[in-house]
CSV table of C-alpha atoms and ligand atoms in Angstrom, one decimal:
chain,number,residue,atom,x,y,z
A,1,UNK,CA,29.5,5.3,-5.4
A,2,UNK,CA,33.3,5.7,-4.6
A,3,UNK,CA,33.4,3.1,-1.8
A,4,UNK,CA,31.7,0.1,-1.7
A,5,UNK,CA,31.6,0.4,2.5
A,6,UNK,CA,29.6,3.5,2.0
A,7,UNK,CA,27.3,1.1,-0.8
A,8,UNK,CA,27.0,-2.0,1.6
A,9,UNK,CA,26.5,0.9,5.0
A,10,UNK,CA,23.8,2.5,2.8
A,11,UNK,CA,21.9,-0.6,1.6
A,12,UNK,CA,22.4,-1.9,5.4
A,13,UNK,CA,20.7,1.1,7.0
A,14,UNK,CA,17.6,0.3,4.4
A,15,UNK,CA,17.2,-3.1,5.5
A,16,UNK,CA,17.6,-2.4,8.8
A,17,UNK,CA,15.0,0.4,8.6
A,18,UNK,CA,12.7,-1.0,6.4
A,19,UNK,CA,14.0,-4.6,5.2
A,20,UNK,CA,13.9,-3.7,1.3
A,21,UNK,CA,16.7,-5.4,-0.1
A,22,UNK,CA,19.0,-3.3,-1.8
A,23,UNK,CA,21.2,-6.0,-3.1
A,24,UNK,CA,25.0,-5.5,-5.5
A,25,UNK,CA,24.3,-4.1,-8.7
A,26,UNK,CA,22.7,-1.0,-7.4
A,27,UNK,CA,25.0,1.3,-6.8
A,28,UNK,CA,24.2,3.6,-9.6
A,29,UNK,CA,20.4,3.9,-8.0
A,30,UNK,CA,21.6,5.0,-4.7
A,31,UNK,CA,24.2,7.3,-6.0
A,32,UNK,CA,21.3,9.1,-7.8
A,33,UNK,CA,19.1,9.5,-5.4
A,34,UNK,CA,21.7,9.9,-2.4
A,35,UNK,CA,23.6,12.9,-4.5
A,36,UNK,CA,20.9,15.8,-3.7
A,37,UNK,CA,20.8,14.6,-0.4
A,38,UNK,CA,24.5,14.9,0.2
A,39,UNK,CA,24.9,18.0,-1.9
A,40,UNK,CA,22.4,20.0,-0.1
A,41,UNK,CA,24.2,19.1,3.1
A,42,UNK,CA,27.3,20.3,1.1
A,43,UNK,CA,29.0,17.3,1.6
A,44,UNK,CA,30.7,14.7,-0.4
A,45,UNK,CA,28.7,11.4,-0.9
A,46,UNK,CA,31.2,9.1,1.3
A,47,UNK,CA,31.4,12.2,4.0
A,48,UNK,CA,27.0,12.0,3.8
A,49,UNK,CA,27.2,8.2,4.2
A,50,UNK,CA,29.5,8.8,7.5
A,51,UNK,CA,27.3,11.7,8.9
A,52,UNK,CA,24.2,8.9,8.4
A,53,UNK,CA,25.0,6.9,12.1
A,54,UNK,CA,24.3,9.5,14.0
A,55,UNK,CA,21.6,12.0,12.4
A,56,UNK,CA,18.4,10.4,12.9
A,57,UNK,CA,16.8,13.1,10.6
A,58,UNK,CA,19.1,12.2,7.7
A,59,UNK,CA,18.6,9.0,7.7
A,60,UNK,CA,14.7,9.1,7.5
A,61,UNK,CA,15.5,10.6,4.2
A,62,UNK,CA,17.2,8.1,3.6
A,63,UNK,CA,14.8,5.8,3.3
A,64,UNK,CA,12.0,8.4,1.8
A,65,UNK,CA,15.1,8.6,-1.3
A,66,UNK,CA,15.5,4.9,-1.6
A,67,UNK,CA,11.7,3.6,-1.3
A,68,UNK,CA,10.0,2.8,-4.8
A,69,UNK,CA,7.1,4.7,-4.6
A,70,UNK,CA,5.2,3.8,-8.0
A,71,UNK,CA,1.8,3.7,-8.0
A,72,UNK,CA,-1.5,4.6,-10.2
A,73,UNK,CA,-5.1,5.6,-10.0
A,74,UNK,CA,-7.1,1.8,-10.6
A,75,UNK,CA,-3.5,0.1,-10.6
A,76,UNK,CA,-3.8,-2.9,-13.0
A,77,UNK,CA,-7.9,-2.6,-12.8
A,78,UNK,CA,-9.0,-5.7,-12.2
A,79,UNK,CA,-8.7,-5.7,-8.7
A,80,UNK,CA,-10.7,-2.6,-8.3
A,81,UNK,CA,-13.2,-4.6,-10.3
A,82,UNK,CA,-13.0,-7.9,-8.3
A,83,UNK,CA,-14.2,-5.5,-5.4
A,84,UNK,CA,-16.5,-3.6,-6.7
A,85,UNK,CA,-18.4,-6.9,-8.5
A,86,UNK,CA,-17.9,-9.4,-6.1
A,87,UNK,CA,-16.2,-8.8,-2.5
A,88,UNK,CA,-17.8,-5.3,-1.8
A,89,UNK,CA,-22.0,-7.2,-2.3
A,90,UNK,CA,-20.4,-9.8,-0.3
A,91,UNK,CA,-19.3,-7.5,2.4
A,92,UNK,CA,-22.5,-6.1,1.7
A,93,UNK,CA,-24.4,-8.9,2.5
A,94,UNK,CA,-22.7,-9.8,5.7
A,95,UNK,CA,-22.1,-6.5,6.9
A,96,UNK,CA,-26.2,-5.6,7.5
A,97,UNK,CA,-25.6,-5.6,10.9
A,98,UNK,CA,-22.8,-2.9,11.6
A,99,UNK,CA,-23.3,-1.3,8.3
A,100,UNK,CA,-19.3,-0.3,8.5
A,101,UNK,CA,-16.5,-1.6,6.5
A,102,UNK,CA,-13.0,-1.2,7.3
A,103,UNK,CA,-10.1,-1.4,5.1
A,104,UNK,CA,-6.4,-1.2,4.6
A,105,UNK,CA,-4.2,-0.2,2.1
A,106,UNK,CA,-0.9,-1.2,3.6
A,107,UNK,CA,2.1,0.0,1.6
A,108,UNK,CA,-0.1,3.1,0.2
A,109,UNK,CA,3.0,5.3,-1.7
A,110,UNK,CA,1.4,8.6,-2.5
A,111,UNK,CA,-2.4,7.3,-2.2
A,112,UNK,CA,-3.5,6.4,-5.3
A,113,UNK,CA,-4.9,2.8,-3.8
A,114,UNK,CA,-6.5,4.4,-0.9
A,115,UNK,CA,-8.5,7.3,-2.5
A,116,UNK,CA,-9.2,4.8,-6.3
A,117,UNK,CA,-11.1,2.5,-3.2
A,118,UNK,CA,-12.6,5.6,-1.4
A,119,UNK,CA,-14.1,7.0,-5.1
A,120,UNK,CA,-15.4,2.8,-5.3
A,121,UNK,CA,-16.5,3.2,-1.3
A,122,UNK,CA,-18.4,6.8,-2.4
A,123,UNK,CA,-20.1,5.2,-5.8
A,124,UNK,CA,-21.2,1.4,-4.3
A,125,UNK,CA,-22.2,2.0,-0.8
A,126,UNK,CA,-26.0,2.1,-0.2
A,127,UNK,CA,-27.0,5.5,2.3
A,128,UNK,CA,-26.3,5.0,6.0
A,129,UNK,CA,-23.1,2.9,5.7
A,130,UNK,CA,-19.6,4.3,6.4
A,131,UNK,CA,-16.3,3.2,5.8
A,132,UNK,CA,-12.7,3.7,6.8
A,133,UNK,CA,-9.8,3.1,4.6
A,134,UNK,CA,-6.3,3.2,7.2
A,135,UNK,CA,-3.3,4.1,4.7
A,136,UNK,CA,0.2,3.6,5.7
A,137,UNK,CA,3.3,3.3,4.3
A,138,UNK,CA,7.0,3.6,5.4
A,139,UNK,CA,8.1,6.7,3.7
A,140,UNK,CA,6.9,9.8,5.8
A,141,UNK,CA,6.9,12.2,2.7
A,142,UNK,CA,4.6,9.3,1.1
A,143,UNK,CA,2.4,9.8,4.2
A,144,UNK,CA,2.2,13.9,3.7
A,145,UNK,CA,1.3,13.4,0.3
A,146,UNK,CA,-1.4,11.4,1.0
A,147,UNK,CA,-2.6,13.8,4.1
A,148,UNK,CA,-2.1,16.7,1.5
A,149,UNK,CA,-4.4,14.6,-1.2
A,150,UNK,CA,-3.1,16.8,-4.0
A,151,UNK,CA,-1.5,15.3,-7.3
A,152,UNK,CA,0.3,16.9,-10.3
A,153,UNK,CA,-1.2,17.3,-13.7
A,154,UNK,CA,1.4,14.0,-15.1
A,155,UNK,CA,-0.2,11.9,-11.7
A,156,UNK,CA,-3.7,12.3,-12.6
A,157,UNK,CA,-3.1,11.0,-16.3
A,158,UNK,CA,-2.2,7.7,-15.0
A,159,UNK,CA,-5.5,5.8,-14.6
A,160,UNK,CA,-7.7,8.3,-13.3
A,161,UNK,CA,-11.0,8.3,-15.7
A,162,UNK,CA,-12.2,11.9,-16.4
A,163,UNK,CA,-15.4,11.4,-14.7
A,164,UNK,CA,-13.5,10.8,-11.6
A,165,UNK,CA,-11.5,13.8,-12.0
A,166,UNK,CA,-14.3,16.4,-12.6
A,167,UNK,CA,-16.2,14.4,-9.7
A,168,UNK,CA,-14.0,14.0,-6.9
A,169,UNK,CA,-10.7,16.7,-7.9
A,170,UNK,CA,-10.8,20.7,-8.0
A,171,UNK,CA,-7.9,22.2,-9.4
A,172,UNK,CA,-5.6,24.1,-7.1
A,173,UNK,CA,-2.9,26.1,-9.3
A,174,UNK,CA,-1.4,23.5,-11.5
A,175,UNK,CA,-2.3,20.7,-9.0
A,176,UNK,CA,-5.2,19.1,-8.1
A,177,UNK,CA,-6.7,18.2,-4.7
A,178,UNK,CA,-9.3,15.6,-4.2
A,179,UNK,CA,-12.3,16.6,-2.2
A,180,UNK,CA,-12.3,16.7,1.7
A,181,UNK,CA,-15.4,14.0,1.8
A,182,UNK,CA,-12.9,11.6,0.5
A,183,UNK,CA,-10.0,12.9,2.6
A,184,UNK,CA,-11.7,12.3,5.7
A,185,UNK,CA,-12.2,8.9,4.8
A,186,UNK,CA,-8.9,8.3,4.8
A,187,UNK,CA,-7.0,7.9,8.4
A,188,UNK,CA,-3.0,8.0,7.6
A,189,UNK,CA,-0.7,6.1,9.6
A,190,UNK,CA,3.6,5.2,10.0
A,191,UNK,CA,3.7,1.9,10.0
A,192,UNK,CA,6.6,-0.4,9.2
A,193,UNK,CA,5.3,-4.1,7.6
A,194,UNK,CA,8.2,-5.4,9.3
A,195,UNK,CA,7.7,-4.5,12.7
A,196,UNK,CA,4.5,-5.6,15.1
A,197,UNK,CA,0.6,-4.3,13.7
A,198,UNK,CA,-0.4,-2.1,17.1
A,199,UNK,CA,-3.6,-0.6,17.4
A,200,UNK,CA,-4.6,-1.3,13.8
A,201,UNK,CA,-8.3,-3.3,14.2
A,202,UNK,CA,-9.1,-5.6,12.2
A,203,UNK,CA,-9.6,-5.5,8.2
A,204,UNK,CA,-12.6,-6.3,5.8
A,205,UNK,CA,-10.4,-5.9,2.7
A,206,UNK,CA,-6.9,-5.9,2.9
A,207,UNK,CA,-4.6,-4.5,-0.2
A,208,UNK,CA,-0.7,-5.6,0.0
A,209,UNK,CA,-0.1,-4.8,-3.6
A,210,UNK,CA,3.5,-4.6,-5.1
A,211,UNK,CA,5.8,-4.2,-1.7
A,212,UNK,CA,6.2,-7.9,-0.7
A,213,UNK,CA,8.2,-8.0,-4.1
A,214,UNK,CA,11.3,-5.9,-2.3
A,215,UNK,CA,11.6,-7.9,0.8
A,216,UNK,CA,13.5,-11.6,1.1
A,217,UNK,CA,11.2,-14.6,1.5
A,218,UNK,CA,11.8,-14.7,5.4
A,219,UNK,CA,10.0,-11.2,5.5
A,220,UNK,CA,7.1,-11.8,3.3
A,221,UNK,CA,6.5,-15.0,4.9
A,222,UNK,CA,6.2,-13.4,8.6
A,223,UNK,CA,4.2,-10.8,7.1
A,224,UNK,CA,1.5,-12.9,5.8
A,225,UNK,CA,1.2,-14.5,8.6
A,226,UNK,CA,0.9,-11.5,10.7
A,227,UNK,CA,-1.3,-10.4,8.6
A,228,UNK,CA,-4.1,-13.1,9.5
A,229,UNK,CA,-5.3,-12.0,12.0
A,230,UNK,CA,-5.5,-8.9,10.8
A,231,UNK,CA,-8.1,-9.5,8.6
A,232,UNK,CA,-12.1,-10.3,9.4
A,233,UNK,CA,-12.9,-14.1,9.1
A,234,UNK,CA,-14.8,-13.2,5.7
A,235,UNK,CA,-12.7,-10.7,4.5
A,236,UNK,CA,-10.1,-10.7,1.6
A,237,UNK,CA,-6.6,-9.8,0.8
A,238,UNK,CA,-5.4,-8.5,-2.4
A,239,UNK,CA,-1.7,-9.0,-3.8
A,240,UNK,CA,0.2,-7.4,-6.7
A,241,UNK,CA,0.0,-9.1,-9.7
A,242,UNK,CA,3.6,-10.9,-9.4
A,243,UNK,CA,2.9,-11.5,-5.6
A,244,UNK,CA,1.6,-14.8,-4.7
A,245,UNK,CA,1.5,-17.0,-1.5
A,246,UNK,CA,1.8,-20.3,-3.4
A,247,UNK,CA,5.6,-20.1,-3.1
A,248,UNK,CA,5.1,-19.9,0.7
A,249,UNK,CA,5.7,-23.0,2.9
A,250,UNK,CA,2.9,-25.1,3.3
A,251,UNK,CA,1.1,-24.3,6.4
A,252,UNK,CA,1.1,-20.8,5.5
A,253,UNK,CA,0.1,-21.0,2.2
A,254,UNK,CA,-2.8,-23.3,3.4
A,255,UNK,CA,-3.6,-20.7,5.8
A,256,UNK,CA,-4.5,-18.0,3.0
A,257,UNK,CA,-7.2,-19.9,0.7
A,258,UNK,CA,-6.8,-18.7,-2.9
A,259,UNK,CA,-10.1,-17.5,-4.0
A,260,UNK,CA,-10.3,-16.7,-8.0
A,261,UNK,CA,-12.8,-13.9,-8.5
A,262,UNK,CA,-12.8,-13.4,-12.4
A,263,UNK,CA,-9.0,-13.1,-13.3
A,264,UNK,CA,-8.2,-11.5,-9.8
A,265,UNK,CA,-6.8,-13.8,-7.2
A,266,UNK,CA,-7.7,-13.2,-3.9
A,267,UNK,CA,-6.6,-14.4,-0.5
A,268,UNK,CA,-9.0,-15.2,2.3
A,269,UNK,CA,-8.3,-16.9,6.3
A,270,UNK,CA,-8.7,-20.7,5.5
A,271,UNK,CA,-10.3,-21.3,8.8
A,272,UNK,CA,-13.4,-19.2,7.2
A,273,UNK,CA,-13.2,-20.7,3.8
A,274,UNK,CA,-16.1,-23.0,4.6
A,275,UNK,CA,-18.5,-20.8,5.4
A,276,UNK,CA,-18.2,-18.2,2.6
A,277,UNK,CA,-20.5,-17.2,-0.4
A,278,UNK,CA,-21.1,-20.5,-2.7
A,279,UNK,CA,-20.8,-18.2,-5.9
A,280,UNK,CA,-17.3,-17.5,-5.6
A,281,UNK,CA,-15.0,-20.2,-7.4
A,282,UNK,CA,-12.4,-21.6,-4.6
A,283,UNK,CA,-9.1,-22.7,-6.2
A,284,UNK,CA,-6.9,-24.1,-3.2
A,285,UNK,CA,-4.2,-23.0,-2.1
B,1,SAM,C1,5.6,0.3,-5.3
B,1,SAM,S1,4.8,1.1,-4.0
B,1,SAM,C2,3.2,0.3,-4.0
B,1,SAM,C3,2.1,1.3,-3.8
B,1,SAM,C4,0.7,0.7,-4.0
B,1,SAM,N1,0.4,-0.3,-3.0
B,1,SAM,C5,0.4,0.2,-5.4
B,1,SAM,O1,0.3,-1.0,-5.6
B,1,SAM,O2,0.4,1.0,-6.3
B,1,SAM,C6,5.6,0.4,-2.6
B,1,SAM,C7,5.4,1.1,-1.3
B,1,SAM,O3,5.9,0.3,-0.2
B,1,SAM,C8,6.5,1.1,0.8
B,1,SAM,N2,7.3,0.3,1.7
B,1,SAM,C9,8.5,-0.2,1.4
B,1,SAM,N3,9.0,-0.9,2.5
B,1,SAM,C10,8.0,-0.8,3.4
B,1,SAM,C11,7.9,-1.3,4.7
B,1,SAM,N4,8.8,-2.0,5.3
B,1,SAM,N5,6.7,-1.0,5.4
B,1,SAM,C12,5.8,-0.3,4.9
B,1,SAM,N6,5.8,0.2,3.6
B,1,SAM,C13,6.9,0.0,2.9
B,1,SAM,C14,7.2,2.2,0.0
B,1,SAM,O4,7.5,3.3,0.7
B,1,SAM,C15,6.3,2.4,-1.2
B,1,SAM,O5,5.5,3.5,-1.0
């Protein structure tokens, strides 16, 4: 980037938009992803950077260019594991009643989380239960992808099992789209981790995996403890694998009992903690 004005107006606008942390040092990733925004605009990078204060539009791709949207089918397994062996015949258990289970994939990228626990949802779930899984993410274009539920040939190679794919995929020219009985599952939302949870409901499994890592210690903090009570009393929460709350203050990182299923750690409200299921192994917090 020519100017570094335009570098530190750029990496503002992000954290003001999202609060991702776009620290010195990364020029050369904004640069290559700001380029074809600025060149289909025919305009010189600084010139885009100027144009960004007032053009609403713009700026939304903005942030769409500079989010890190990796993701996989089954990301890092266990966790998709943990549910399947342990929370979800918990949930099981104590959901007899309403026979419905709820839960969020916050920070969903193109939907691989959401429709890997839909596939589990569809496999594990005894007749006359239902489920909802809420997706959302900050990146709008993430949010179409997920609404359009169709994935390149290169996408569905990374940790989808071939019985999945013939099950739940048909092919649609080179692409393949994943059946509307999953898709319907799935309710897609905008939502900004950073900003207030409105009109979410509450959550029997929460999955915050691999976005806390972008945002300073101030933001993750607030969100965990917004997230509380966004979660059921016996439900669980589900970091990335370098995410943690044990670097949290105190209070908060009593409030989210660590609960070890297997080599998964999960997170659950410590006010609950007494009253859950004697076979899972409580570490502390
Ligand atoms: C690396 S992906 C993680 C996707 C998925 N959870 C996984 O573990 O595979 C991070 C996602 O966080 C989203 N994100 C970044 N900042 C956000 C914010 N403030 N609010 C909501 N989502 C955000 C990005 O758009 C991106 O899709």
């Amino acid at each position: 980037m020519t100017t570094s004005t335009a570098f530190a107006s750029v990496s503002a606008l992000v954290r003001r938009e999202t609060s991702m942390v776009y620290d010195e040092g990364k020029e050369y990733l904004v640069e290559a992803r700001l380029n074809p925004l600025a060149a289909a605009r025919g305009l010189g990078l600084e010139e885009y950077v100027a144009r960004l204060a007032f053009d609403a539009d713009e700026r939304r791709k903005v942030v769409d260019a500079l989010t890190i949207n990796e993701t996989s089918w089954f990301r890092d397994h266990t966790p998709y594991q943990a549910f399947t062996d342990a929370m979800l015949p918990a949930l099981l258990e104590r959901r007899q009643i309403t026979r419905r289970l709820r839960i969020w994939s916050a920070a969903c990228s193109s939907g691989q989380e959401a429709y890997s626990i839909a596939m589990l949802l569809d496999q594990h779930l005894p007749p006359g239960w239902s489920y909802e899984i809420v997706a959302t993410d900050i990146s709008t274009a993430m949010l179409e992808r997920v609404r359009a539920g169709r994935y390149s040939q290169v996408e569905v190679n990374r940790g989808l099992p071939a019985t999945s794919l013939v099950r739940y995929f048909t092919r649609v020219g080179r692409d393949w789209e994943i059946t509307e009985r999953l898709r319907e599952r799935v309710t897609v939302k905008h939502l900004n981790l950073a900003a207030p949870y409105v009109g979410l409901g509450s959550f029997d499994v929460i999955w915050l995996r691999n976005v806390l890592i972008y945002f300073e210690a101030a933001t993750k903090q607030d969100i965990l403890r917004r997230m509380l009570p966004m979660l059921a009393d016996d439900g669980y929460l589900l970091l990335g694998s370098s995410e943690t709350t044990l670097d949290m203050p105190a209070d908060l990182a009593a409030a989210w009992q660590r609960e070890q299923i297997g080599r998964v750690p999960t997170y659950r409200r410590a006010s609950a903690a007494r009253s859950l299921t004697p076979s899972l192994t409580s570490t502390g917090a």
